[in-house]
Amino acid sequence: MNTATSHGEDGEKLLILAAVCLAALVLPLSFSGGAVATPAIGRDLGGSATMLTWVTNSFMLSFGSLLMAAGALADQFGRKRLFAFGLGGFILTSFAMGFAPSTLWLDVLRAIQGVAAAASLSSGAASLAQEFDGHARTRAFSMLGTSFGIGLAFGPLMAGVLIEHFGWRSIFFIISAIGVLAFVFGIPRMRETRDPGATGLDYLGTITFTAMLALFTFGVIQAPESGWGSTLVVTLLVLSAFMLGTFIVVENRAKRPMLELSLFRYPRFVGVQILPVGTCYCYIVLVVMLPLRFIGAEGMSEIEAGLLMIALSLPMLIVPLLVASFTRWISAGVLSGIGFLIAAAGLYWLSLIDFSAAKLALIMPMLVIGIGAGMPWGLMDGLSVSVVPKERAGMAAGIFSTTRVAGEGIALAIATAVLAALAHTSLLRIMPENVDGIASRVSEAAQRITAGDMAHAAEILPEATRHALSTSYADAFTSLLHVLIVITLLSAVATFAFLSHTPEQDDEPGAEAGAKKVTDTVASA
C-alpha cells in the first residue's frame, strides 16, 4: 500500500513537472515565434517601425522587470494561486492577440502577456522546488531548462509553418492551446505553498526598477525615429538614470529589498552577471534579427527562415549538458570564457558570408555561434549561486534571473537602434543629394529595413532600387555583427578576469545545502 501511494505521488509530481515545463515551453515559443511573425504582422496590420519593434520588446520588458516581484508575490499569496493567475492570464492574452485589430493593440497585449509570463514562471519554478528534493530537483530543473531550449530551437520553425499555412494569428492560438494543456494537467495536482516569513512586495523597488527599464528601452527604441539629440529621447534617458538612482536609494533603505545590492560587493558575483549579458549579444539578438533579415531582405519564406534558425538554437539542447560534464577538469568560468571566444569566431565567420549564397554557407557559422553561446548558457545558473555565501544563494538566483531577462530586452533595443543608425548611414551613401525631404525619408526607410519591412522601405524611397536597399541593409547588418563581435570578446575577457582564478564555491563543503536555497526565487533554469 505504501508502495502504491509512493508511485501515485511520483506520478502526480511528474504531471506537475510536465505542466510547468509546458508552461515554460510557451514562453520562448511566444518570444521566437513573435520575431518570425513580425514581417507578416507589419504587412497585415501596418504600423510604424517603432511599433513593430515593440512586438518583441514590450513582452521582454514587462517579463524581465517583474520576475523578482512575481517571486515575492508567490511567497506571500501562494505559488499555486499565482501560477494559476499567471498561466490563465497568459492563455487569455495569447488568445486575444489572435484577434488584435492593430499593431498598437498587439503591443499592449504583449506587455500584459509578459506580466502573466513572469507570474507563471516564477511561481511554477518555486512549486517545482517544493515538490522535488536532491538529485530529483536537479533533474526537474534540467527538464525546465530543456523546455526553454526546445522552445527557442523550434519556435521559429513552428511559427514559419503556421504563418505559411494559417497566417500569423494562428501562432498565438496554438500558444494559447498549449497553455490550456498545462493549466488542465497542472493546476488540479499542485499543492498550495507559501513562505511563512514573507513580508510582501517591495512596491517602491518594483515601481522604480520597472520605470527605469521602461524609460530606457523606450528612449533607445524611439531614438532612430526622433534622433538621439531630440528632447523626447534625452528626457526619457535622463528620467531613466534618475529612476536608477532612486531605485538604488530605495533598495539600500528597505528592510526586505527586492534586490540585495550588497551582493555586488563580491567580484565573482559581478562577473557572473556578465554571462547573460554576453549571451544576449551573441545569441538572443540573432534569434530576433536573423529571421527579420532572412524574410525581409533575403525574401525567404517563413518556413525557410525557421529551418535555418534551427542551426543557431539546436546546440542549446546539447551543448549545456555536455559542457556541464567538463567542469570536472576545467572551471566553469574558463569554459564560459572559451564559449564566448567560439561565439565571437562564429559571428566573424557569419559576417563574411553572402546571405544570398547557398544556405549551407549560413548554417555552419550559425552552428558555431550556437555552440559557443551554449557553453556559458549551461553553466551560468549554477555559477550564479556558487560565487556568493550559501545563505545568499536564493537572492543571488533572483538577481541573476532578472539580469538575464531584462538584459535581453535592453540588448534587443540597443541592437535595433544600432542597426537602424547603420542602415541610415548606408542609405545616405547611395541616395542623391539636394532632394526635398530626403533626410527624413531615409531615416524612416532605415527603420523599416531594420524591422524587415523592405516593401514599405521601397515605397518611401522610390529613388532606390530593391537591390540597392538590400545591399545597404547587408552592409549595415555586417557592421552590426562587428559590434556584436567586440561585445562578445569583451565578455570573454571579463569572464576570464572575474571567474577563471578563484575556486568555485560549490566545491566547498556545504555548498549543496546552500544551493538548495534557490527554491522560491529561481525564475529560469
Short mmCIF file of C-alpha atoms in Angstrom, two decimals:
data_model
loop_
_atom_site.label_atom_id
_atom_site.label_comp_id
_atom_site.label_asym_id
_atom_site.label_seq_id
_atom_site.Cartn_x
_atom_site.Cartn_y
_atom_site.Cartn_z
CA MET A 1 0.00 0.00 0.00
CA ASN A 2 2.80 2.37 0.84
CA THR A 3 4.48 1.48 -2.44
CA ALA A 4 1.29 2.20 -4.37
CA THR A 5 0.93 5.51 -2.57
CA SER A 6 4.53 6.37 -3.35
CA HIS A 7 4.07 5.54 -7.03
CA GLY A 8 0.90 7.63 -7.07
CA GLU A 9 2.68 10.59 -5.56
CA ASP A 10 5.55 10.23 -8.02
CA GLY A 11 3.07 10.17 -10.88
CA GLU A 12 1.40 13.33 -9.61
CA LYS A 13 4.77 15.05 -9.32
CA LEU A 14 5.68 14.07 -12.87
CA LEU A 15 2.41 15.55 -14.13
CA ILE A 16 3.15 18.76 -12.22
CA LEU A 17 6.62 18.82 -13.78
CA ALA A 18 5.14 18.26 -17.24
CA ALA A 19 2.66 21.10 -16.70
CA VAL A 20 5.33 23.56 -15.55
CA CYS A 21 7.58 22.53 -18.45
CA LEU A 22 4.72 23.08 -20.91
CA ALA A 23 4.12 26.49 -19.35
CA ALA A 24 7.84 27.21 -19.74
CA LEU A 25 7.82 25.94 -23.32
CA VAL A 26 5.29 28.51 -24.49
CA LEU A 27 7.42 31.44 -23.27
CA PRO A 28 10.27 31.02 -25.78
CA LEU A 29 7.72 29.92 -28.40
CA SER A 30 5.99 33.25 -27.90
CA PHE A 31 9.31 35.12 -27.97
CA SER A 32 10.95 33.49 -31.01
CA GLY A 33 7.67 32.92 -32.84
CA GLY A 34 6.78 36.58 -32.46
CA ALA A 35 10.11 37.56 -34.00
CA VAL A 36 9.48 35.43 -37.10
CA ALA A 37 5.93 36.80 -37.37
CA THR A 38 6.93 40.49 -37.25
CA PRO A 39 7.22 41.00 -41.05
CA ALA A 40 3.84 39.30 -41.59
CA ILE A 41 2.31 41.41 -38.80
CA GLY A 42 3.66 44.54 -40.47
CA ARG A 43 2.19 43.54 -43.83
CA ASP A 44 -1.21 42.82 -42.29
CA LEU A 45 -1.63 45.46 -39.59
CA GLY A 46 0.78 48.15 -40.72
CA GLY A 47 2.11 50.44 -38.00
CA SER A 48 5.38 52.32 -37.69
CA ALA A 49 8.74 50.57 -37.46
CA THR A 50 8.94 51.57 -33.80
CA MET A 51 5.59 49.92 -33.07
CA LEU A 52 6.72 46.74 -34.82
CA THR A 53 9.85 46.72 -32.67
CA TRP A 54 7.66 46.77 -29.58
CA VAL A 55 6.04 43.46 -30.65
CA THR A 56 9.07 41.75 -29.13
CA ASN A 57 10.35 44.37 -26.69
CA SER A 58 7.10 45.01 -24.82
CA PHE A 59 6.96 41.32 -23.86
CA MET A 60 10.61 41.20 -22.79
CA LEU A 61 10.37 44.44 -20.82
CA SER A 62 7.39 43.52 -18.66
CA PHE A 63 8.60 39.93 -18.28
CA GLY A 64 12.11 40.86 -17.19
CA SER A 65 11.25 43.73 -14.88
CA LEU A 66 8.63 41.80 -12.88
CA LEU A 67 10.31 38.42 -12.33
CA MET A 68 11.53 39.16 -8.80
CA ALA A 69 8.30 40.93 -7.87
CA ALA A 70 6.34 37.86 -9.02
CA GLY A 71 8.51 35.65 -6.82
CA ALA A 72 7.73 37.79 -3.78
CA LEU A 73 4.00 37.70 -4.53
CA ALA A 74 4.13 33.91 -4.92
CA ASP A 75 5.76 33.62 -1.49
CA GLN A 76 3.05 35.75 0.10
CA PHE A 77 -0.15 34.67 -1.68
CA GLY A 78 0.74 31.12 -2.68
CA ARG A 79 2.69 29.54 -5.52
CA LYS A 80 -0.24 27.57 -6.91
CA ARG A 81 -2.54 30.59 -6.86
CA LEU A 82 -0.07 32.82 -8.68
CA PHE A 83 0.76 30.06 -11.19
CA ALA A 84 -2.94 29.73 -11.99
CA PHE A 85 -3.33 33.51 -12.26
CA GLY A 86 -0.21 33.91 -14.43
CA LEU A 87 -0.85 30.95 -16.73
CA GLY A 88 -4.53 31.87 -17.07
CA GLY A 89 -3.57 35.43 -17.99
CA PHE A 90 -1.02 34.15 -20.48
CA ILE A 91 -3.64 31.92 -22.13
CA LEU A 92 -6.20 34.72 -22.39
CA THR A 93 -3.79 37.35 -23.72
CA SER A 94 -2.35 34.89 -26.26
CA PHE A 95 -5.86 34.09 -27.50
CA ALA A 96 -6.76 37.78 -27.64
CA MET A 97 -3.66 38.54 -29.71
CA GLY A 98 -5.08 36.34 -32.42
CA PHE A 99 -7.82 38.98 -32.85
CA ALA A 100 -5.65 42.11 -32.43
CA PRO A 101 -7.03 44.81 -34.77
CA SER A 102 -3.85 46.91 -34.84
CA THR A 103 -0.15 46.81 -34.01
CA LEU A 104 -0.79 49.11 -31.04
CA TRP A 105 -3.27 46.65 -29.52
CA LEU A 106 -0.86 43.80 -30.18
CA ASP A 107 1.93 45.67 -28.36
CA VAL A 108 -0.33 46.32 -25.37
CA LEU A 109 -1.38 42.68 -25.21
CA ARG A 110 2.25 41.57 -25.49
CA ALA A 111 3.13 43.73 -22.47
CA ILE A 112 0.28 42.18 -20.46
CA GLN A 113 1.39 38.75 -21.64
CA GLY A 114 4.87 39.48 -20.23
CA VAL A 115 3.37 40.26 -16.81
CA ALA A 116 1.49 36.95 -16.87
CA ALA A 117 4.61 35.10 -18.04
CA ALA A 118 6.62 36.45 -15.10
CA ALA A 119 3.94 35.28 -12.67
CA SER A 120 3.65 31.78 -14.16
CA LEU A 121 7.38 31.15 -14.49
CA SER A 122 8.40 32.40 -11.03
CA SER A 123 5.63 30.54 -9.23
CA GLY A 124 5.98 27.41 -11.39
CA ALA A 125 9.71 27.14 -10.69
CA ALA A 126 9.09 27.71 -6.98
CA SER A 127 6.47 24.95 -7.00
CA LEU A 128 8.95 22.51 -8.52
CA ALA A 129 11.40 23.34 -5.75
CA GLN A 130 8.71 22.38 -3.23
CA GLU A 131 7.85 19.09 -4.94
CA PHE A 132 11.36 17.74 -5.60
CA ASP A 133 14.47 17.33 -3.45
CA GLY A 134 18.12 16.50 -4.02
CA HIS A 135 19.01 14.95 -7.37
CA ALA A 136 15.34 14.81 -8.36
CA ARG A 137 15.20 18.61 -8.05
CA THR A 138 18.31 18.94 -10.22
CA ARG A 139 16.73 16.74 -12.89
CA ALA A 140 13.46 18.66 -12.68
CA PHE A 141 15.15 22.00 -13.27
CA SER A 142 17.22 20.43 -16.02
CA MET A 143 13.95 19.49 -17.72
CA LEU A 144 12.73 23.04 -17.24
CA GLY A 145 15.86 24.37 -18.93
CA THR A 146 15.49 21.84 -21.75
CA SER A 147 11.93 23.07 -22.31
CA PHE A 148 13.29 26.57 -22.85
CA GLY A 149 15.84 25.18 -25.30
CA ILE A 150 13.17 23.34 -27.28
CA GLY A 151 11.07 26.48 -27.49
CA LEU A 152 14.00 28.55 -28.73
CA ALA A 153 15.15 25.89 -31.19
CA PHE A 154 11.83 25.04 -32.79
CA GLY A 155 9.80 28.19 -32.17
CA PRO A 156 10.88 29.85 -35.44
CA LEU A 157 10.12 26.71 -37.46
CA MET A 158 6.72 26.27 -35.83
CA ALA A 159 5.95 29.93 -36.49
CA GLY A 160 7.08 29.61 -40.10
CA VAL A 161 4.86 26.61 -40.78
CA LEU A 162 1.84 28.24 -39.15
CA ILE A 163 2.32 31.55 -40.95
CA GLU A 164 2.75 29.81 -44.29
CA HIS A 165 -0.44 27.75 -43.96
CA PHE A 166 -2.72 29.57 -41.49
CA GLY A 167 -1.41 33.11 -41.05
CA TRP A 168 0.48 34.79 -38.20
CA ARG A 169 -2.54 34.88 -35.88
CA SER A 170 -2.52 31.09 -35.65
CA ILE A 171 0.79 31.27 -33.72
CA PHE A 172 -0.92 32.83 -30.73
CA PHE A 173 -3.88 30.46 -30.91
CA ILE A 174 -1.51 27.45 -30.75
CA ILE A 175 0.43 29.01 -27.87
CA SER A 176 -2.85 29.55 -26.03
CA ALA A 177 -3.85 25.90 -26.63
CA ILE A 178 -0.54 24.62 -25.20
CA GLY A 179 -1.11 26.83 -22.18
CA VAL A 180 -4.56 25.30 -21.69
CA LEU A 181 -2.99 21.82 -21.58
CA ALA A 182 -0.54 22.96 -18.90
CA PHE A 183 -3.38 24.53 -16.92
CA VAL A 184 -5.63 21.45 -17.07
CA PHE A 185 -2.93 18.96 -16.13
CA GLY A 186 -1.02 21.06 -13.64
CA ILE A 187 -3.35 23.19 -11.52
CA PRO A 188 -5.52 20.37 -10.04
CA ARG A 189 -2.42 18.46 -8.91
CA MET A 190 -0.32 21.27 -7.47
CA ARG A 191 -0.09 21.81 -3.73
CA GLU A 192 -0.54 25.29 -2.36
CA THR A 193 2.62 26.51 -0.58
CA ARG A 194 3.66 29.83 0.90
CA ASP A 195 6.62 31.33 2.68
CA PRO A 196 5.55 31.92 6.31
CA GLY A 197 8.22 34.60 6.64
CA ALA A 198 7.17 36.54 3.54
CA THR A 199 6.71 40.24 4.24
CA GLY A 200 5.09 41.27 0.98
CA LEU A 201 6.17 43.04 -2.15
CA ASP A 202 8.78 45.78 -2.24
CA TYR A 203 6.44 48.13 -4.07
CA LEU A 204 8.77 51.13 -4.31
CA GLY A 205 11.58 48.93 -5.57
CA THR A 206 9.34 47.27 -8.14
CA ILE A 207 7.94 50.58 -9.42
CA THR A 208 11.30 52.33 -9.72
CA PHE A 209 13.02 49.31 -11.31
CA THR A 210 10.23 48.81 -13.87
CA ALA A 211 10.11 52.54 -14.62
CA MET A 212 13.88 52.65 -15.12
CA LEU A 213 13.81 49.77 -17.62
CA ALA A 214 10.72 51.09 -19.43
CA LEU A 215 12.09 54.62 -19.83
CA PHE A 216 15.49 53.40 -21.02
CA THR A 217 14.02 50.91 -23.51
CA PHE A 218 11.50 53.44 -24.82
CA GLY A 219 14.26 56.04 -25.23
CA VAL A 220 16.57 53.71 -27.15
CA ILE A 221 13.78 52.40 -29.42
CA GLN A 222 12.49 55.92 -30.10
CA ALA A 223 15.97 57.30 -30.90
CA PRO A 224 16.15 56.15 -34.55
CA GLU A 225 12.82 57.87 -35.28
CA SER A 226 13.22 61.08 -33.24
CA GLY A 227 17.02 61.38 -33.13
CA TRP A 228 19.37 60.83 -30.20
CA GLY A 229 19.50 64.55 -29.51
CA SER A 230 15.74 65.10 -29.55
CA THR A 231 14.03 66.46 -26.46
CA LEU A 232 11.90 63.34 -26.11
CA VAL A 233 14.80 60.86 -26.22
CA VAL A 234 17.07 62.90 -23.96
CA THR A 235 14.26 63.34 -21.44
CA LEU A 236 13.50 59.62 -21.42
CA LEU A 237 17.15 58.67 -20.87
CA VAL A 238 17.63 61.29 -18.13
CA LEU A 239 14.49 60.10 -16.35
CA SER A 240 15.74 56.52 -16.65
CA ALA A 241 19.02 57.50 -14.96
CA PHE A 242 17.05 59.30 -12.24
CA MET A 243 14.91 56.21 -11.64
CA LEU A 244 18.05 54.07 -11.41
CA GLY A 245 19.44 56.35 -8.72
CA THR A 246 16.09 56.33 -6.91
CA PHE A 247 15.95 52.53 -7.10
CA ILE A 248 19.41 52.23 -5.53
CA VAL A 249 18.44 54.57 -2.68
CA VAL A 250 15.15 52.72 -2.10
CA GLU A 251 16.80 49.30 -2.03
CA ASN A 252 19.56 50.42 0.34
CA ARG A 253 16.95 51.65 2.83
CA ALA A 254 14.46 48.78 2.53
CA LYS A 255 14.32 46.18 5.32
CA ARG A 256 13.48 43.39 2.84
CA PRO A 257 14.73 44.74 -0.53
CA MET A 258 13.67 43.23 -3.81
CA LEU A 259 17.31 43.30 -4.92
CA GLU A 260 20.11 42.89 -2.36
CA LEU A 261 22.72 45.34 -3.68
CA SER A 262 25.35 44.19 -1.18
CA LEU A 263 25.84 41.06 -3.30
CA PHE A 264 27.61 43.23 -5.86
CA ARG A 265 30.48 43.55 -3.39
CA TYR A 266 31.55 40.06 -4.44
CA PRO A 267 33.71 40.40 -7.58
CA ARG A 268 32.83 36.92 -8.79
CA PHE A 269 29.11 37.68 -8.47
CA VAL A 270 29.64 40.76 -10.65
CA GLY A 271 31.45 38.51 -13.11
CA VAL A 272 28.51 36.13 -13.24
CA GLN A 273 26.20 38.97 -14.35
CA ILE A 274 28.41 39.37 -17.42
CA LEU A 275 27.47 35.90 -18.66
CA PRO A 276 23.81 36.62 -19.54
CA VAL A 277 24.83 39.99 -20.99
CA GLY A 278 27.31 38.29 -23.30
CA THR A 279 24.83 35.64 -24.43
CA CYS A 280 22.26 38.35 -25.14
CA TYR A 281 24.53 39.97 -27.72
CA CYS A 282 25.96 36.83 -29.32
CA TYR A 283 22.74 34.79 -29.33
CA ILE A 284 19.43 36.39 -28.30
CA VAL A 285 19.88 39.39 -30.61
CA LEU A 286 20.35 36.99 -33.53
CA VAL A 287 17.28 34.94 -32.55
CA VAL A 288 15.21 38.06 -33.26
CA MET A 289 17.17 39.82 -36.01
CA LEU A 290 18.18 36.96 -38.28
CA PRO A 291 14.56 35.98 -39.12
CA LEU A 292 13.84 39.63 -39.96
CA ARG A 293 16.74 39.63 -42.39
CA PHE A 294 16.00 36.21 -43.87
CA ILE A 295 12.35 37.07 -44.52
CA GLY A 296 12.53 40.81 -45.15
CA ALA A 297 15.79 41.35 -47.00
CA GLU A 298 16.56 37.94 -48.49
CA GLY A 299 12.99 37.12 -49.49
CA MET A 300 12.90 33.71 -47.81
CA SER A 301 9.61 32.18 -46.75
CA GLU A 302 8.82 31.93 -43.06
CA ILE A 303 9.37 28.16 -43.21
CA GLU A 304 12.81 28.56 -44.80
CA ALA A 305 13.77 31.10 -42.16
CA GLY A 306 12.51 28.82 -39.37
CA LEU A 307 14.52 25.87 -40.70
CA LEU A 308 17.67 27.97 -40.86
CA MET A 309 17.18 29.23 -37.30
CA ILE A 310 17.37 25.65 -36.02
CA ALA A 311 21.10 25.76 -36.79
CA LEU A 312 21.51 28.59 -34.30
CA SER A 313 19.35 27.20 -31.49
CA LEU A 314 19.72 23.42 -31.78
CA PRO A 315 23.10 23.42 -29.94
CA MET A 316 21.24 24.80 -26.92
CA LEU A 317 19.67 21.37 -26.47
CA ILE A 318 23.01 19.54 -26.45
CA VAL A 319 25.92 21.78 -25.50
CA PRO A 320 24.75 22.81 -21.98
CA LEU A 321 24.54 19.17 -20.90
CA LEU A 322 27.91 18.30 -22.43
CA VAL A 323 29.77 21.28 -21.05
CA ALA A 324 28.49 20.58 -17.52
CA SER A 325 30.47 17.31 -17.54
CA PHE A 326 33.67 19.20 -18.45
CA THR A 327 33.61 21.09 -15.14
CA ARG A 328 35.28 18.08 -13.53
CA TRP A 329 38.51 19.13 -15.22
CA ILE A 330 38.06 22.80 -16.20
CA SER A 331 36.45 25.54 -14.15
CA ALA A 332 33.04 26.81 -15.22
CA GLY A 333 34.43 30.33 -15.61
CA VAL A 334 37.13 29.22 -18.05
CA LEU A 335 34.63 27.15 -20.05
CA SER A 336 32.28 30.13 -20.25
CA GLY A 337 35.08 32.38 -21.49
CA ILE A 338 36.06 29.81 -24.12
CA GLY A 339 32.42 29.68 -25.20
CA PHE A 340 32.38 33.44 -25.81
CA LEU A 341 35.56 33.16 -27.90
CA ILE A 342 33.94 30.41 -30.02
CA ALA A 343 30.77 32.52 -30.42
CA ALA A 344 32.87 35.54 -31.49
CA ALA A 345 34.61 33.38 -34.09
CA GLY A 346 31.21 32.25 -35.39
CA LEU A 347 29.99 35.85 -35.58
CA TYR A 348 33.09 36.83 -37.56
CA TRP A 349 32.55 33.87 -39.91
CA LEU A 350 28.91 34.91 -40.38
CA SER A 351 29.99 38.48 -41.19
CA LEU A 352 31.99 37.14 -44.16
CA ILE A 353 29.07 35.20 -45.66
CA ASP A 354 26.97 36.38 -48.58
CA PHE A 355 23.44 35.73 -47.29
CA SER A 356 22.18 35.23 -50.84
CA ALA A 357 24.59 32.30 -51.31
CA ALA A 358 23.83 28.64 -50.58
CA LYS A 359 22.10 28.08 -47.25
CA LEU A 360 24.79 25.64 -46.15
CA ALA A 361 27.20 28.56 -46.02
CA LEU A 362 24.94 30.18 -43.39
CA ILE A 363 24.32 27.02 -41.38
CA MET A 364 27.93 26.37 -40.40
CA PRO A 365 28.73 29.74 -38.75
CA MET A 366 25.30 29.72 -37.07
CA LEU A 367 26.11 26.31 -35.58
CA VAL A 368 29.42 27.65 -34.27
CA ILE A 369 27.67 30.63 -32.68
CA GLY A 370 25.12 28.34 -31.06
CA ILE A 371 27.83 26.03 -29.72
CA GLY A 372 29.79 28.93 -28.27
CA ALA A 373 26.76 30.60 -26.69
CA GLY A 374 25.59 27.24 -25.32
CA MET A 375 28.69 26.88 -23.13
CA PRO A 376 28.05 29.78 -20.72
CA TRP A 377 24.28 29.24 -21.15
CA GLY A 378 24.52 25.84 -19.49
CA LEU A 379 26.81 26.94 -16.67
CA MET A 380 25.70 30.38 -15.57
CA ASP A 381 22.70 29.34 -13.46
CA GLY A 382 24.91 27.19 -11.26
CA LEU A 383 27.61 29.86 -11.12
CA SER A 384 25.08 32.48 -10.02
CA VAL A 385 24.58 30.72 -6.68
CA SER A 386 28.07 29.26 -6.22
CA VAL A 387 30.01 32.55 -6.12
CA VAL A 388 28.28 34.04 -3.06
CA PRO A 389 27.94 32.79 0.53
CA LYS A 390 25.50 29.90 0.58
CA GLU A 391 22.96 31.75 2.74
CA ARG A 392 22.62 34.36 -0.04
CA ALA A 393 22.00 31.82 -2.82
CA GLY A 394 18.27 32.47 -3.19
CA MET A 395 18.59 36.22 -3.65
CA ALA A 396 21.58 35.70 -5.98
CA ALA A 397 19.47 33.48 -8.24
CA GLY A 398 16.70 36.07 -8.32
CA ILE A 399 19.09 38.87 -9.29
CA PHE A 400 20.68 36.71 -11.96
CA SER A 401 17.33 35.75 -13.50
CA THR A 402 16.32 39.40 -13.68
CA THR A 403 19.67 40.38 -15.19
CA ARG A 404 19.24 37.71 -17.84
CA VAL A 405 15.71 38.55 -18.95
CA ALA A 406 15.85 42.33 -18.50
CA GLY A 407 19.22 42.31 -20.24
CA GLU A 408 17.68 40.57 -23.24
CA GLY A 409 15.14 43.35 -23.66
CA ILE A 410 17.80 46.06 -23.32
CA ALA A 411 20.16 44.25 -25.72
CA LEU A 412 17.41 43.99 -28.34
CA ALA A 413 16.57 47.67 -28.01
CA ILE A 414 20.22 48.71 -28.33
CA ALA A 415 20.94 46.37 -31.25
CA THR A 416 17.83 47.57 -33.08
CA ALA A 417 18.84 51.21 -32.62
CA VAL A 418 22.41 50.50 -33.75
CA LEU A 419 21.23 48.63 -36.86
CA ALA A 420 18.83 51.47 -37.74
CA ALA A 421 21.65 54.02 -37.39
CA LEU A 422 23.98 51.90 -39.54
CA ALA A 423 21.28 51.39 -42.18
CA HIS A 424 20.63 55.14 -42.19
CA THR A 425 24.32 55.86 -42.83
CA SER A 426 24.50 53.20 -45.54
CA LEU A 427 21.42 54.55 -47.32
CA LEU A 428 22.72 58.12 -47.30
CA ARG A 429 25.72 56.98 -49.35
CA ILE A 430 23.56 55.79 -52.25
CA MET A 431 20.87 58.47 -52.25
CA PRO A 432 21.03 61.61 -54.42
CA GLU A 433 21.66 64.88 -52.60
CA ASN A 434 19.54 68.04 -52.62
CA VAL A 435 16.24 66.19 -52.88
CA ASP A 436 13.37 67.61 -50.86
CA GLY A 437 12.70 65.66 -47.66
CA ILE A 438 15.33 63.04 -48.45
CA ALA A 439 16.84 63.03 -44.95
CA SER A 440 13.56 62.26 -43.18
CA ARG A 441 12.62 59.66 -45.78
CA VAL A 442 15.97 57.94 -45.45
CA SER A 443 15.53 57.82 -41.68
CA GLU A 444 12.08 56.26 -41.99
CA ALA A 445 13.27 53.79 -44.62
CA ALA A 446 16.17 52.73 -42.38
CA GLN A 447 13.72 51.92 -39.59
CA ARG A 448 11.53 49.94 -41.98
CA ILE A 449 14.52 47.94 -43.19
CA THR A 450 15.52 47.19 -39.60
CA ALA A 451 12.04 45.80 -38.96
CA GLY A 452 12.33 43.58 -42.06
CA ASP A 453 9.78 45.65 -43.96
CA MET A 454 11.53 46.10 -47.31
CA ALA A 455 8.29 46.70 -49.22
CA HIS A 456 7.45 49.88 -47.30
CA ALA A 457 11.09 50.98 -47.41
CA ALA A 458 10.94 50.78 -51.22
CA GLU A 459 7.75 52.87 -51.23
CA ILE A 460 9.35 55.51 -49.02
CA LEU A 461 12.49 55.68 -51.18
CA PRO A 462 11.38 55.14 -54.81
CA GLU A 463 14.74 56.60 -55.91
CA ALA A 464 16.48 53.43 -54.69
CA THR A 465 16.19 50.04 -56.33
CA ARG A 466 15.32 46.96 -54.28
CA HIS A 467 18.87 45.71 -54.84
CA ALA A 468 20.32 48.97 -53.51
CA LEU A 469 18.14 48.75 -50.41
CA SER A 470 19.14 45.13 -49.81
CA THR A 471 22.82 45.98 -50.27
CA SER A 472 22.57 48.86 -47.80
CA TYR A 473 20.88 46.59 -45.27
CA ALA A 474 23.51 43.88 -45.79
CA ASP A 475 26.30 46.39 -45.17
CA ALA A 476 24.57 47.65 -42.02
CA PHE A 477 23.97 44.12 -40.75
CA THR A 478 27.63 43.20 -41.29
CA SER A 479 28.67 46.27 -39.30
CA LEU A 480 26.25 45.24 -36.53
CA LEU A 481 27.88 41.79 -36.45
CA HIS A 482 31.23 43.52 -35.94
CA VAL A 483 29.76 45.39 -32.96
CA LEU A 484 28.44 42.10 -31.55
CA ILE A 485 31.88 40.53 -32.02
CA VAL A 486 33.51 43.28 -29.95
CA ILE A 487 30.93 42.95 -27.15
CA THR A 488 31.31 39.15 -27.14
CA LEU A 489 35.11 39.39 -26.97
CA LEU A 490 34.86 41.90 -24.11
CA SER A 491 32.53 39.46 -22.34
CA ALA A 492 35.15 36.73 -22.77
CA VAL A 493 37.90 38.93 -21.34
CA ALA A 494 35.73 39.95 -18.38
CA THR A 495 34.71 36.34 -17.76
CA PHE A 496 38.33 35.18 -17.66
CA ALA A 497 39.23 38.11 -15.40
CA PHE A 498 36.43 37.62 -12.87
CA LEU A 499 35.70 33.90 -12.94
CA SER A 500 38.73 31.88 -14.01
CA HIS A 501 41.02 32.00 -10.97
CA THR A 502 39.09 31.71 -7.72
CA PRO A 503 37.97 28.18 -6.80
CA GLU A 504 34.26 27.55 -7.24
CA GLN A 505 32.34 27.90 -4.02
CA ASP A 506 30.23 24.91 -4.90
CA ASP A 507 33.39 22.83 -4.50
CA GLU A 508 33.40 23.75 -0.82
CA PRO A 509 31.75 21.67 1.94
CA GLY A 510 28.12 22.55 2.49
CA ALA A 511 27.64 24.12 -0.88
CA GLU A 512 24.92 21.63 -1.77
CA ALA A 513 22.86 22.86 1.15
CA GLY A 514 23.45 26.39 0.00
CA ALA A 515 22.32 25.59 -3.49
CA LYS A 516 19.02 24.32 -2.09
CA LYS A 517 18.21 27.84 -1.03
CA VAL A 518 17.45 28.61 -4.65
CA THR A 519 13.92 27.42 -4.04
CA ASP A 520 11.48 30.20 -4.44
CA THR A 521 13.39 32.76 -6.46
CA VAL A 522 14.61 30.61 -9.32
CA ALA A 523 12.95 32.04 -12.37
CA SER A 524 14.85 30.27 -15.11
CA ALA A 525 16.90 27.12 -15.10
#
